[in-house]
Amino acid sequence: MALLMECLSLFERSAGSLSLENLREAVDEFKLLKFHSGSVQLALAVAKYSDPTGAGIQYAVEGQPRDVGLYKVHY
């Protein structure tokens, strides 16, 4: 488990440079190793790096155009 945590830490440090394909591969590997929390943490780290101000959530909360929205945010 310690090695998986170290691996996750290294991936999180490089969150800004991970391509979507690399993210997908890393998450798939974590899932194969039954490290599901690591899969989620890594995806969230990349999302946070991609949108540090939370503009995407704010956009959804304020009401995006109906033809764009695929998900509803519930609070």
Short mmCIF file of C-alpha atoms in Angstrom, two decimals:
data_model
loop_
_atom_site.label_atom_id
_atom_site.label_comp_id
_atom_site.label_asym_id
_atom_site.label_seq_id
_atom_site.Cartn_x
_atom_site.Cartn_y
_atom_site.Cartn_z
CA MET A 1 0.00 0.00 0.00
CA ALA A 2 2.89 2.34 0.76
CA LEU A 3 4.16 1.98 -2.80
CA LEU A 4 0.74 2.81 -4.21
CA MET A 5 0.53 5.90 -2.02
CA GLU A 6 3.98 6.99 -3.20
CA CYS A 7 2.95 6.41 -6.80
CA LEU A 8 -0.19 8.48 -6.27
CA SER A 9 1.87 11.25 -4.70
CA LEU A 10 4.18 11.35 -7.71
CA PHE A 11 1.25 11.43 -10.13
CA GLU A 12 -0.40 14.22 -8.13
CA ARG A 13 2.77 16.30 -8.37
CA SER A 14 2.62 15.98 -12.14
CA ALA A 15 -1.15 16.53 -12.41
CA GLY A 16 -0.66 19.60 -14.58
CA SER A 17 1.30 17.75 -17.21
CA LEU A 18 -0.73 14.53 -17.44
CA SER A 19 -2.52 14.03 -20.72
CA LEU A 20 -6.02 12.64 -20.64
CA GLU A 21 -4.68 9.37 -22.03
CA ASN A 22 -2.01 9.14 -19.30
CA LEU A 23 -4.63 9.90 -16.65
CA ARG A 24 -6.87 7.19 -18.04
CA GLU A 25 -4.03 4.65 -18.03
CA ALA A 26 -2.99 5.51 -14.48
CA VAL A 27 -6.56 5.30 -13.20
CA ASP A 28 -7.04 1.96 -14.96
CA GLU A 29 -3.87 0.61 -13.35
CA PHE A 30 -4.96 1.80 -9.91
CA LYS A 31 -8.33 0.12 -10.42
CA LEU A 32 -6.67 -3.15 -11.46
CA LEU A 33 -4.66 -2.99 -8.24
CA LYS A 34 -7.87 -2.37 -6.24
CA PHE A 35 -6.60 1.11 -5.27
CA HIS A 36 -9.92 2.79 -5.98
CA SER A 37 -9.37 5.70 -3.63
CA GLY A 38 -6.15 6.46 -5.51
CA SER A 39 -8.06 6.47 -8.80
CA VAL A 40 -10.49 9.04 -7.45
CA GLN A 41 -7.80 11.17 -5.77
CA LEU A 42 -5.74 11.33 -8.96
CA ALA A 43 -8.71 12.27 -11.12
CA LEU A 44 -9.67 15.00 -8.63
CA ALA A 45 -6.09 16.32 -8.52
CA VAL A 46 -6.05 16.67 -12.31
CA ALA A 47 -9.49 18.30 -12.29
CA LYS A 48 -8.40 20.77 -9.62
CA TYR A 49 -5.30 21.66 -11.59
CA SER A 50 -7.36 22.09 -14.75
CA ASP A 51 -9.92 24.32 -13.02
CA PRO A 52 -8.30 25.84 -9.91
CA THR A 53 -11.02 28.45 -9.37
CA GLY A 54 -13.93 26.01 -9.68
CA ALA A 55 -15.35 27.85 -12.69
CA GLY A 56 -16.88 24.65 -14.06
CA ILE A 57 -18.94 24.04 -10.93
CA GLN A 58 -19.93 27.69 -10.77
CA TYR A 59 -21.03 27.53 -14.41
CA ALA A 60 -23.22 24.51 -13.66
CA VAL A 61 -24.70 26.10 -10.53
CA GLU A 62 -25.56 29.34 -12.33
CA GLY A 63 -27.32 27.45 -15.11
CA GLN A 64 -25.52 26.53 -18.27
CA PRO A 65 -27.33 26.51 -21.62
CA ARG A 66 -29.69 23.54 -21.73
CA ASP A 67 -28.09 22.04 -24.84
CA VAL A 68 -24.66 21.96 -23.16
CA GLY A 69 -25.42 20.44 -19.76
CA LEU A 70 -25.13 16.71 -19.36
CA TYR A 71 -25.18 16.60 -15.57
CA LYS A 72 -27.04 18.38 -12.83
CA VAL A 73 -25.27 19.48 -9.70
CA HIS A 74 -27.23 18.88 -6.51
CA TYR A 75 -26.28 20.50 -3.22
#
